[in-house]
mmCIF file of C-alpha atoms and ligand atoms in Angstrom:
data_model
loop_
_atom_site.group_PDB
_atom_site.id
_atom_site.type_symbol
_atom_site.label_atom_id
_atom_site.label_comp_id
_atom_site.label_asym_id
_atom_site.label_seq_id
_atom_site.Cartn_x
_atom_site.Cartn_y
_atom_site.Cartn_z
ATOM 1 C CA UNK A 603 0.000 0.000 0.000
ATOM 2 C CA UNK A 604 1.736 3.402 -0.773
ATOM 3 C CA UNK A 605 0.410 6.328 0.717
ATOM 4 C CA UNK A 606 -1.199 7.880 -2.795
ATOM 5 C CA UNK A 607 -3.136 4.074 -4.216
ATOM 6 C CA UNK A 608 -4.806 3.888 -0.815
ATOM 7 C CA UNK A 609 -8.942 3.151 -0.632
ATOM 8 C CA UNK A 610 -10.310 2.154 2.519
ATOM 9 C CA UNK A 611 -12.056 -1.479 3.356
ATOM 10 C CA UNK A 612 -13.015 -0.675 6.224
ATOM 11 C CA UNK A 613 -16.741 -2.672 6.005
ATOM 12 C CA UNK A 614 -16.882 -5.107 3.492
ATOM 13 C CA UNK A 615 -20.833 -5.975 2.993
ATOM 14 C CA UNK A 616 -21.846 -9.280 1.524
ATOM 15 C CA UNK A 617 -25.519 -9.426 0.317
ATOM 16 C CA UNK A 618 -26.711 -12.303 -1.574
ATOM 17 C CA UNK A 619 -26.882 -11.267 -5.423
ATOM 18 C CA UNK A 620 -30.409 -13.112 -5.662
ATOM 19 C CA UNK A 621 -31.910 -10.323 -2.923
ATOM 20 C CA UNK A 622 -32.953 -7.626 -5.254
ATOM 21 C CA UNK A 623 -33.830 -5.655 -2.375
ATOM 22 C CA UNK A 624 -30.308 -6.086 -0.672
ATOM 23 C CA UNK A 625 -29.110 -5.119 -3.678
ATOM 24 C CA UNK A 626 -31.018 -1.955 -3.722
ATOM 25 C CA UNK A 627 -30.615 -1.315 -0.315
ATOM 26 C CA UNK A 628 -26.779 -1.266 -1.140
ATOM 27 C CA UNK A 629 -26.878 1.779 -2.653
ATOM 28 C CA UNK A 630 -27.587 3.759 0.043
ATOM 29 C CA UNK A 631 -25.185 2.572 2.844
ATOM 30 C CA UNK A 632 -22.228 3.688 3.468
ATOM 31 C CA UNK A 633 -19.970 0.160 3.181
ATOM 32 C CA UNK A 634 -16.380 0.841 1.981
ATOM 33 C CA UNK A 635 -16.975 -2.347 -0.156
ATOM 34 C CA UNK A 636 -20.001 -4.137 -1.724
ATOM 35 C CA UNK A 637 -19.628 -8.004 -2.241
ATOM 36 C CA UNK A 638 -22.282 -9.497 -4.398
ATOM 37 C CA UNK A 639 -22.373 -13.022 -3.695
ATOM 38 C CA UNK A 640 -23.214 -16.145 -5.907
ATOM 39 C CA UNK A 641 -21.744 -18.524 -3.751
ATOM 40 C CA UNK A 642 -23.061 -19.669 -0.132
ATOM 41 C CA UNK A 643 -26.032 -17.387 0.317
ATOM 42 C CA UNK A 644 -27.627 -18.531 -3.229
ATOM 43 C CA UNK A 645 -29.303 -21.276 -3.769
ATOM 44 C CA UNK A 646 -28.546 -24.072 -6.688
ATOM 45 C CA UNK A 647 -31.816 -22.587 -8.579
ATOM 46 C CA UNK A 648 -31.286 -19.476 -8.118
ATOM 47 C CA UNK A 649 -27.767 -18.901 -9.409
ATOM 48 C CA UNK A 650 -28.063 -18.435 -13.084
ATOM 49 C CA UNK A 651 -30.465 -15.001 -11.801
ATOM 50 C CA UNK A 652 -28.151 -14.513 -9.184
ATOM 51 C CA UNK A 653 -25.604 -14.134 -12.051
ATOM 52 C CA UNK A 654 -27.740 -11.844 -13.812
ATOM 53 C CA UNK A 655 -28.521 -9.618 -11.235
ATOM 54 C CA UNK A 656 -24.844 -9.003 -9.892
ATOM 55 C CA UNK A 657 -23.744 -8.471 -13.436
ATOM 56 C CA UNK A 658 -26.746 -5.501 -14.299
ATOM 57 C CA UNK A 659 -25.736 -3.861 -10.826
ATOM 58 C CA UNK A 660 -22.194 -3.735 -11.887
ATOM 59 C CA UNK A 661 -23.131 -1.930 -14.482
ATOM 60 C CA UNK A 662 -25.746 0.233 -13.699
ATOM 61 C CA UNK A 663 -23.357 2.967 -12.059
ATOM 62 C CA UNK A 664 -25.828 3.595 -9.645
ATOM 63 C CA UNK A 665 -23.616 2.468 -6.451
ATOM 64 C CA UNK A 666 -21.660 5.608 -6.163
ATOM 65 C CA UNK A 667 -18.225 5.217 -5.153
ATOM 66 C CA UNK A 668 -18.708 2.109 -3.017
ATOM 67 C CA UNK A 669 -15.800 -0.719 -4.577
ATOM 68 C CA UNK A 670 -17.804 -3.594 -6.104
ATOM 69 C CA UNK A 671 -17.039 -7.024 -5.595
ATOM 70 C CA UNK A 672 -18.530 -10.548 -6.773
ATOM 71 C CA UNK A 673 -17.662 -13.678 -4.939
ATOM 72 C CA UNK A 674 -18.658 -16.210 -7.303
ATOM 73 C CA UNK A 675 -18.523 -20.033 -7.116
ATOM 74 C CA UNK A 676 -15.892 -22.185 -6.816
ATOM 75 C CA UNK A 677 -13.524 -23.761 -9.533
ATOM 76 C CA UNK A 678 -14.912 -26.944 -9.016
ATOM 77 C CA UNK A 679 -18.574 -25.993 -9.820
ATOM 78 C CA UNK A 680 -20.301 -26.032 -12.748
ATOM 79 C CA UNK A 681 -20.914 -21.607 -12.683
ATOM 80 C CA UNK A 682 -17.430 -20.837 -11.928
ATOM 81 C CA UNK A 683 -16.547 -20.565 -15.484
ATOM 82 C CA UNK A 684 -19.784 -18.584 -17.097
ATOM 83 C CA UNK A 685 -19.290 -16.491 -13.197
ATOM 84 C CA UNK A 686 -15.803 -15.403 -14.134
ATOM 85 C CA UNK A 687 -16.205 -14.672 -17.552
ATOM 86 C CA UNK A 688 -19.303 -12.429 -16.755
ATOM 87 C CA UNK A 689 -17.879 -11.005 -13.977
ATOM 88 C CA UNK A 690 -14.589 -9.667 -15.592
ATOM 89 C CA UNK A 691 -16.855 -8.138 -18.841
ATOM 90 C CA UNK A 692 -19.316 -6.366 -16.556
ATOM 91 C CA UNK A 693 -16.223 -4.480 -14.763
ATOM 92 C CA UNK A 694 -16.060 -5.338 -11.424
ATOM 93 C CA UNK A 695 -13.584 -3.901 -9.261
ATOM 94 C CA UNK A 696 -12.655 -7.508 -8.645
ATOM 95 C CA UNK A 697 -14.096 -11.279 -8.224
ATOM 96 C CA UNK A 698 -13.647 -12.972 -4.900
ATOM 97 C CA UNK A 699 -12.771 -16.343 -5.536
ATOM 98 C CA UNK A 700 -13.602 -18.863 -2.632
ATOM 99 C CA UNK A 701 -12.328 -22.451 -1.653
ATOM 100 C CA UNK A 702 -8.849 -21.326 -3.099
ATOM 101 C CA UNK A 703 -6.031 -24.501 -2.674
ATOM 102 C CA UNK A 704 -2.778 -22.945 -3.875
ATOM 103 C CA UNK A 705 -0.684 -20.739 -6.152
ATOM 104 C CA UNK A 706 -1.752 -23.252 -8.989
ATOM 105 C CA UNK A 707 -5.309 -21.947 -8.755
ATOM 106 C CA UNK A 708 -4.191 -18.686 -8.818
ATOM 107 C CA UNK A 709 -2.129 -19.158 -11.827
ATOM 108 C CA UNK A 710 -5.247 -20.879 -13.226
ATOM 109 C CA UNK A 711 -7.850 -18.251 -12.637
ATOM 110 C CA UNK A 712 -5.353 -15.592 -13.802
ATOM 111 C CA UNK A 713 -5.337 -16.978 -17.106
ATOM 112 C CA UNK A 714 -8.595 -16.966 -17.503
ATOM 113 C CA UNK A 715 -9.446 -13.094 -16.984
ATOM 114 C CA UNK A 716 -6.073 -11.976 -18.806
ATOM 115 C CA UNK A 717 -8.710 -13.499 -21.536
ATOM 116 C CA UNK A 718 -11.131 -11.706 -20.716
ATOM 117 C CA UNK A 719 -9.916 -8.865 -19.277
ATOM 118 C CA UNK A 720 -6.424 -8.110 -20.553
ATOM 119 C CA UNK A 721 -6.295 -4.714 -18.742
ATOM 120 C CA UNK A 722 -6.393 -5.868 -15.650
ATOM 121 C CA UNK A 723 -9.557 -3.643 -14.352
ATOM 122 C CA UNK A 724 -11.061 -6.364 -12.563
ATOM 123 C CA UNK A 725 -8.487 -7.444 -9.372
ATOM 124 C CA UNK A 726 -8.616 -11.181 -7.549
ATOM 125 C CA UNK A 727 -8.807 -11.470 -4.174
ATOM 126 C CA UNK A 728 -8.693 -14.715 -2.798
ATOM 127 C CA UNK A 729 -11.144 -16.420 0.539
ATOM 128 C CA UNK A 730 -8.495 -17.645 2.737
ATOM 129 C CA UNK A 731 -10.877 -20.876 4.521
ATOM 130 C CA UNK A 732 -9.492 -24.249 3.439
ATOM 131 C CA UNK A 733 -6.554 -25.927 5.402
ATOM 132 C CA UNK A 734 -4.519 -26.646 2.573
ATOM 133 C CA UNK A 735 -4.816 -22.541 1.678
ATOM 134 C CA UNK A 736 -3.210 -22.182 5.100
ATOM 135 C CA UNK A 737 -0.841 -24.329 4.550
ATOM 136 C CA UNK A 738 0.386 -22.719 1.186
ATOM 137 C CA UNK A 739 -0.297 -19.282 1.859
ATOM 138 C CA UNK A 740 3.292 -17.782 1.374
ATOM 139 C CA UNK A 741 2.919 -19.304 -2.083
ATOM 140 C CA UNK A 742 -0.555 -17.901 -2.827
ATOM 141 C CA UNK A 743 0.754 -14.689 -1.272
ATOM 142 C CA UNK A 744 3.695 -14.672 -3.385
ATOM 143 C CA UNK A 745 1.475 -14.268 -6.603
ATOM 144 C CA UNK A 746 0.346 -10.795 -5.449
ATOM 145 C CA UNK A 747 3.832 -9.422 -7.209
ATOM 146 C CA UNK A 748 2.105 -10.115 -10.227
ATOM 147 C CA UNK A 749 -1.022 -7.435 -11.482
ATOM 148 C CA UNK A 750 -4.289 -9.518 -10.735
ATOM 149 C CA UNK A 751 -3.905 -10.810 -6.330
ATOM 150 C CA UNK A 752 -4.569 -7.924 -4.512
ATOM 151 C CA UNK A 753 -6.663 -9.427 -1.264
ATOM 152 C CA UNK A 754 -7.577 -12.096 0.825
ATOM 153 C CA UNK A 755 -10.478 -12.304 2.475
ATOM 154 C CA UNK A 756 -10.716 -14.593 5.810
ATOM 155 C CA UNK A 757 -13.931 -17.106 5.964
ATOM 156 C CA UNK A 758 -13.330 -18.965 9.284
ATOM 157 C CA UNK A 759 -17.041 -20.450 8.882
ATOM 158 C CA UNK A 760 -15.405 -22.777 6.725
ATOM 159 C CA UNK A 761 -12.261 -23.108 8.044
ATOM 160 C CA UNK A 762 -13.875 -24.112 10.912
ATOM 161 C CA UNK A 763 -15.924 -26.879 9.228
ATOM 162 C CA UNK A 764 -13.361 -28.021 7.561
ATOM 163 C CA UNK A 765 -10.593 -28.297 10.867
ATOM 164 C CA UNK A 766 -13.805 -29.885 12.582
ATOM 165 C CA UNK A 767 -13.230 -27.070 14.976
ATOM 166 C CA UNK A 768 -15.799 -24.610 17.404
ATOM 167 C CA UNK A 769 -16.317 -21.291 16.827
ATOM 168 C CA UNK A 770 -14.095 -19.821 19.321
ATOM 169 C CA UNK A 771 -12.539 -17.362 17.560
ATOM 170 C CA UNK A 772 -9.056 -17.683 19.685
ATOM 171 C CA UNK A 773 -8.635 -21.076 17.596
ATOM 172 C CA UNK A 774 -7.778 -18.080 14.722
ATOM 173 C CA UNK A 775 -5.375 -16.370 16.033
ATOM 174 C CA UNK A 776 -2.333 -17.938 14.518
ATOM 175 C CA UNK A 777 -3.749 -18.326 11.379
ATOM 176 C CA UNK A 778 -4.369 -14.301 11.407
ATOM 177 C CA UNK A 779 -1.278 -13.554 12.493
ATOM 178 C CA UNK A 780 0.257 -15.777 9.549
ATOM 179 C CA UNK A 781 -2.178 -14.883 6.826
ATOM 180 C CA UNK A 782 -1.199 -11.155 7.597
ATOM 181 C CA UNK A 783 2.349 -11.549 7.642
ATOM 182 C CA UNK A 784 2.206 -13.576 4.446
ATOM 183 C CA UNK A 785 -0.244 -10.433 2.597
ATOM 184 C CA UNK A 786 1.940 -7.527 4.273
ATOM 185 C CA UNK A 787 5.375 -9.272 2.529
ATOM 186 C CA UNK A 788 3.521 -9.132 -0.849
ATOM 187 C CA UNK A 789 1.870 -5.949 -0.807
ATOM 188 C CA UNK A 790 -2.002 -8.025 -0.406
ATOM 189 C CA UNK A 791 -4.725 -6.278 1.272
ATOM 190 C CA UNK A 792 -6.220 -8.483 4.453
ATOM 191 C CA UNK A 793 -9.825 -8.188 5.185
ATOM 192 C CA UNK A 794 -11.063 -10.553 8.183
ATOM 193 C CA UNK A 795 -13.926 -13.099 7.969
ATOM 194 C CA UNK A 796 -17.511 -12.095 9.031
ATOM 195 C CA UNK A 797 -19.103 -11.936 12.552
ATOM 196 C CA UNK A 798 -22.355 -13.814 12.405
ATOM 197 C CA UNK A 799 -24.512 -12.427 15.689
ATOM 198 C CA UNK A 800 -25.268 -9.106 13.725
ATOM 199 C CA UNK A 801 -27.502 -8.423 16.645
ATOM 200 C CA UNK A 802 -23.989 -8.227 18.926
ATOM 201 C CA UNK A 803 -22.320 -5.101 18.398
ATOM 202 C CA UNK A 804 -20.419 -5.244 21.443
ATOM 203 C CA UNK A 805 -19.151 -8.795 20.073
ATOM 204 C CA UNK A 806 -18.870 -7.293 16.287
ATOM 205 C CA UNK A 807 -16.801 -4.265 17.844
ATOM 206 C CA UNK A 808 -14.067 -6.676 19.949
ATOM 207 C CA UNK A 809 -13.729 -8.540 16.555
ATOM 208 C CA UNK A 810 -13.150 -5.770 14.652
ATOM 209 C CA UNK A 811 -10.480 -4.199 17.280
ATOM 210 C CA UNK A 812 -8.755 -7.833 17.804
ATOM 211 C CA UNK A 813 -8.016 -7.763 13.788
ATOM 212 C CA UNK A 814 -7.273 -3.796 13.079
ATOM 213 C CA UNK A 815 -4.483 -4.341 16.098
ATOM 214 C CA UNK A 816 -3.309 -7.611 14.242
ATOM 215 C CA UNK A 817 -2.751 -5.989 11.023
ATOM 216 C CA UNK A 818 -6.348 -6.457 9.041
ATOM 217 C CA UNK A 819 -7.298 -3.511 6.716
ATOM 218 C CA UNK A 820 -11.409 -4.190 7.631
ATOM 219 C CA UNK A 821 -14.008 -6.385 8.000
ATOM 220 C CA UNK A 822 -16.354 -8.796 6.207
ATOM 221 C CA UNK A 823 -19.850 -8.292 7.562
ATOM 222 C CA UNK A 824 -23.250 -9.723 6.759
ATOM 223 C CA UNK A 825 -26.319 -6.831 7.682
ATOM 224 C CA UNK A 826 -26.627 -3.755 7.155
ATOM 225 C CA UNK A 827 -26.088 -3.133 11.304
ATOM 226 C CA UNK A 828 -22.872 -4.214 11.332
ATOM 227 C CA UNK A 829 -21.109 -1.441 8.867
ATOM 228 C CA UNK A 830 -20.887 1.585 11.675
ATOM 229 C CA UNK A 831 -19.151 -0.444 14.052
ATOM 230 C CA UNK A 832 -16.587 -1.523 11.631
ATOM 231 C CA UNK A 833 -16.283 1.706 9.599
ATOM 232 C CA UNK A 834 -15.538 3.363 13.300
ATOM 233 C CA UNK A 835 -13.022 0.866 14.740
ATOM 234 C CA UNK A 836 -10.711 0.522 11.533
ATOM 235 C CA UNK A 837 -10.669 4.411 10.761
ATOM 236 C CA UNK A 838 -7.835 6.028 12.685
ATOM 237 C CA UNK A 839 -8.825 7.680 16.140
ATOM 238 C CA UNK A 840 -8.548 11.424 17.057
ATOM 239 C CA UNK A 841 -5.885 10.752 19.059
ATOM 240 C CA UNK A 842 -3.793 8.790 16.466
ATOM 241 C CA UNK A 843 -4.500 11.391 14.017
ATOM 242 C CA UNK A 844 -3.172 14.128 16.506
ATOM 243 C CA UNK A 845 0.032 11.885 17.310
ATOM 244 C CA UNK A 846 0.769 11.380 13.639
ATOM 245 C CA UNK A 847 0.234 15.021 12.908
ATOM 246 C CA UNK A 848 3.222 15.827 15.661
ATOM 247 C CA UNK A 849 5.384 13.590 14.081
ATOM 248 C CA UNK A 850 5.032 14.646 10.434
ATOM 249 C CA UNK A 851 5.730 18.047 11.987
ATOM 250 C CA UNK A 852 8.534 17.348 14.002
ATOM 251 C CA UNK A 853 9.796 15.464 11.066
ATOM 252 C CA UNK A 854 9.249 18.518 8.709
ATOM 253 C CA UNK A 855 10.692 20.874 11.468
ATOM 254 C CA UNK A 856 14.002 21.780 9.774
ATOM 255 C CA UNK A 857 15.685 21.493 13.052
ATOM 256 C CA UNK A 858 15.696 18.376 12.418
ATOM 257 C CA UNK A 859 16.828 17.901 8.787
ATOM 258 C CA UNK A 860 18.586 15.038 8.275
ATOM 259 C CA UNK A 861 18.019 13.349 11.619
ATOM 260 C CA UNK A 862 17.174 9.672 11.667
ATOM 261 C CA UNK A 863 15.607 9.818 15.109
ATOM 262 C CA UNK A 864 14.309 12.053 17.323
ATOM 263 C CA UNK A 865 12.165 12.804 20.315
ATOM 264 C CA UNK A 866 8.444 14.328 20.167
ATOM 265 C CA UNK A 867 6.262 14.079 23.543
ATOM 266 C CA UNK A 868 8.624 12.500 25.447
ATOM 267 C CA UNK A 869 9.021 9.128 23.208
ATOM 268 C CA UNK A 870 11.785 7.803 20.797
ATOM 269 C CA UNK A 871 10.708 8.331 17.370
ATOM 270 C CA UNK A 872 12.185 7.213 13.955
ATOM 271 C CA UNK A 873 11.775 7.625 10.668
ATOM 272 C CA UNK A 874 9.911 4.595 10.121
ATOM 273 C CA UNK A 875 7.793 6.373 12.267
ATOM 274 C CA UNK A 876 7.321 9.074 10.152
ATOM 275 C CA UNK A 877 6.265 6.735 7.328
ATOM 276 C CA UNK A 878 3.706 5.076 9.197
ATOM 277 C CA UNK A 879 2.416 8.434 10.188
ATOM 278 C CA UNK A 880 2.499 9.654 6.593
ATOM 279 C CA UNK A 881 0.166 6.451 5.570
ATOM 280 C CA UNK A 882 -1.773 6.778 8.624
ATOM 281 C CA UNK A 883 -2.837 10.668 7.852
ATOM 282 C CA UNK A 884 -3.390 9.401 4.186
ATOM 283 C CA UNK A 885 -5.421 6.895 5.674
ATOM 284 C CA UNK A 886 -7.615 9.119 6.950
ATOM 285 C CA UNK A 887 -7.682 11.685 4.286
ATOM 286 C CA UNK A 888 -8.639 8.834 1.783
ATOM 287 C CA UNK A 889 -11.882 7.736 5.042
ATOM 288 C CA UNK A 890 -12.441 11.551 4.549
ATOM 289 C CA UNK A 891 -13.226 11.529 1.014
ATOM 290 C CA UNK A 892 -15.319 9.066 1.010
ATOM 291 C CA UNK A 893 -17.814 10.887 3.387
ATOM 292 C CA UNK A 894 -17.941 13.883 0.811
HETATM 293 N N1 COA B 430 -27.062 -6.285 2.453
HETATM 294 C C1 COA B 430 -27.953 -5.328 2.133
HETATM 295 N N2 COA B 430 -29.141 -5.171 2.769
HETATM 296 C C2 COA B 430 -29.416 -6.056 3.737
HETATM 297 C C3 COA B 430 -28.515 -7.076 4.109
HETATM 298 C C4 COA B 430 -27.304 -7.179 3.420
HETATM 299 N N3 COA B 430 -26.413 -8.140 3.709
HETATM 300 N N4 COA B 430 -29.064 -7.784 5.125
HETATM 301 C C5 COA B 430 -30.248 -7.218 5.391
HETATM 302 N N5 COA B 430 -30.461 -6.185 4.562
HETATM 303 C C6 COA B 430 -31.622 -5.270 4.538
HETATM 304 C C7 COA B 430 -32.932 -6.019 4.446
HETATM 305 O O1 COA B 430 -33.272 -6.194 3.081
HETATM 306 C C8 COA B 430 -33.853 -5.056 5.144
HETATM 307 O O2 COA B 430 -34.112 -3.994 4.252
HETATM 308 P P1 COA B 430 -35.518 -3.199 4.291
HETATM 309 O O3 COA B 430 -35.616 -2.610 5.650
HETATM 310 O O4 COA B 430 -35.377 -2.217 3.198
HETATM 311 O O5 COA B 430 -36.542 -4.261 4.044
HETATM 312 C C9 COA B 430 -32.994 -4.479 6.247
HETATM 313 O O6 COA B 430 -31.653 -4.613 5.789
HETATM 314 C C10 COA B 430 -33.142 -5.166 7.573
HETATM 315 O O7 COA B 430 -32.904 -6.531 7.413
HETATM 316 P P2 COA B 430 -33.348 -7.598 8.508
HETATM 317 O O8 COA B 430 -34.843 -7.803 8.447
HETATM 318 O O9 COA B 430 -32.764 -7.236 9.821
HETATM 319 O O10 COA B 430 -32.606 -8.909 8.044
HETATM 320 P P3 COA B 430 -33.169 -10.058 7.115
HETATM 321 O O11 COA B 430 -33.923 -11.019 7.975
HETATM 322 O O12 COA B 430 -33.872 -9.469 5.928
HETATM 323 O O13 COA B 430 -31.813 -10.742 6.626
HETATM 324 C C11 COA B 430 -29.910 -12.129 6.656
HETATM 325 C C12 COA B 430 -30.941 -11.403 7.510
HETATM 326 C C13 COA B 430 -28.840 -12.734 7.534
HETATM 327 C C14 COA B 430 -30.605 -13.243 5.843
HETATM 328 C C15 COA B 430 -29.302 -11.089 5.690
HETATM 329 O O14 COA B 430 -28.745 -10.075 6.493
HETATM 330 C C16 COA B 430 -28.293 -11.605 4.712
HETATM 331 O O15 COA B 430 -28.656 -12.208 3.709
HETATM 332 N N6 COA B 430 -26.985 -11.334 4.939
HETATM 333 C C17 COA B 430 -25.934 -11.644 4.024
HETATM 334 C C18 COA B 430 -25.697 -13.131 3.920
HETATM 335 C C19 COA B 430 -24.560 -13.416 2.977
HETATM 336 O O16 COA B 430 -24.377 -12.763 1.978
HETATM 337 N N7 COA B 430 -23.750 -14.437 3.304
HETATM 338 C C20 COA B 430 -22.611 -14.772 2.523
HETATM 339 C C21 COA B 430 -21.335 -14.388 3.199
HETATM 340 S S1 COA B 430 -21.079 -15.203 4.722
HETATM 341 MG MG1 MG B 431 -18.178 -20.223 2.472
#
């Protein structure tokens, strides 16, 4: 992420792609990032409309400046194919691919949409919920120096199917800190997997706090209820605004030309501070802009 390319994902809102009225609803909330989906929340008979739908709000331009995203079916289904294709000619910011094994699927999927979309206007981002995707995730990672990976999207419902696991989210917390490590050494944006109580806000908010401090850039949620909570917690606060603010200043000062570290309120500061106050500011800036 460089300070200038920057676009928040704060609240990433899945809505089925069958629910016209989701769909409509869409337009008027204030999610950071619209995922239509074709995949779990659609019904065998009602993909080939689900399809249809997704692809006409794509391109009716009436969504603003929210990103739009499709997560279609898998590879091993028999819409993954027509999903793709359609999805990459109606313009999508990008497809969400889920049940992803490896880099070979990657490589696969790639070379389908440089068919289809040879510009590379429609990005990949890749569900992280299958073991062996946890296993090979420096590999899958690895593939975001190329154009088309540029996320990865946590689905711990079915990670946690398929470890035969419970829900307790502290089962996670290695995986997070790996998948994070693994997108932050290839330039991939992280965006952590849904919180299904959307009556809970106190439960949605600890969520959302756990994964901002472990690295995350926002959060996939699932109603309409959930997107304040998340668009809060990941902004940056008042007071880190104010504290990054000092430092760029200090920085600037030209007292301090040339200095590699210095002091400002009382704490050590160096100049990879400075950078991650820079991105921070832009940060919010770029949160700003959105709310115009
Ligand atoms: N996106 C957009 N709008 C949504 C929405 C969503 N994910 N979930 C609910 N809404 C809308 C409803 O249409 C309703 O709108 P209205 O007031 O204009 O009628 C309003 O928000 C309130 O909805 P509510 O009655 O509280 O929920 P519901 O019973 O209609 O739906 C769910 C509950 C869980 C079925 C629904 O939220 C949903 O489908 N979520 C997404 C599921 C999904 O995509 N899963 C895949 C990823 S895990
Ligand atoms: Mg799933």
């Amino acid at each position: 992420m460089t300070e200038t390319n920057f676009r928040p994902r704060r609240s990433c809102l899945y809505m089925p792609a069958s629910n016209q009225r989701a769909l409509e609803k869409a337009k008027t909330l204030s999610a950071d990032t619209i995922i239509f989906d074709l995949e779990d929340a659609v019904a065998p008979d009602a993909k080939q409309d689900a399809r249809v739908q997704a692809c006409a709000a794509l391109q009716s331009d009436e969504y603003g400046e929210r990103e739009l995203v499709v997560r279609i079916n898998a590879m091993d289904t028999p819409w993954f194919a027509e999903d793709l294709k359609q999805v990459c000619l109606s313009k999508a910011s990008a497809v969400l691919v889920p049940k992803i094994l490896s880099a070979d699927d990657i490589q696969q999927i790639t070379s389908l949409m440089d068919g289809w979309d040879p510009e590379v206007e429609t990005q990949l981002w890749a569900m992280i919920e299958m073991p062996l995707a946890i296993l090979n995730l420096s590999e899958i990672a690895a593939l975001g120096q190329q154009k088309r990976l540029t996320s990865f999207v946590m689905g711990f419902n079915d990670l946690a199917k398929e470890m035969r696991a419970g829900h307790d989210r502290a089962i996670f917390g290695p995986v997070m800190t790996q998948a994070v490590i693994a997108a932050r050494a290839y330039g991939i944006n992280i965006i952590d997997s849904v919180y299904n109580d959307f009556n809970d806000p106190a439960g949605l908010e600890a969520e959302c706090l756990e994964a901002k401090n472990l690295g995350f850039d926002g959060k996939s949620l699932i109603h309409p209820a959930q997107i304040d909570t998340a668009n809060r917690t990941f902004a940056p606060d008042a007071d880190a605004i104010a504290e990054a603010e000092a430092i760029i200043a200090a920085f600037k000062d030209p007292i301090n030309a040339g200095k590699g570290v210095i002091v400002v309120d009382g704490k050590m500061t160096e100049l990879l501070h400075f950078s991650q106050a820079k991105q921070l500011v832009a940060t919010a800036a770029a949160i700003d802009a959105l709310a115009q």
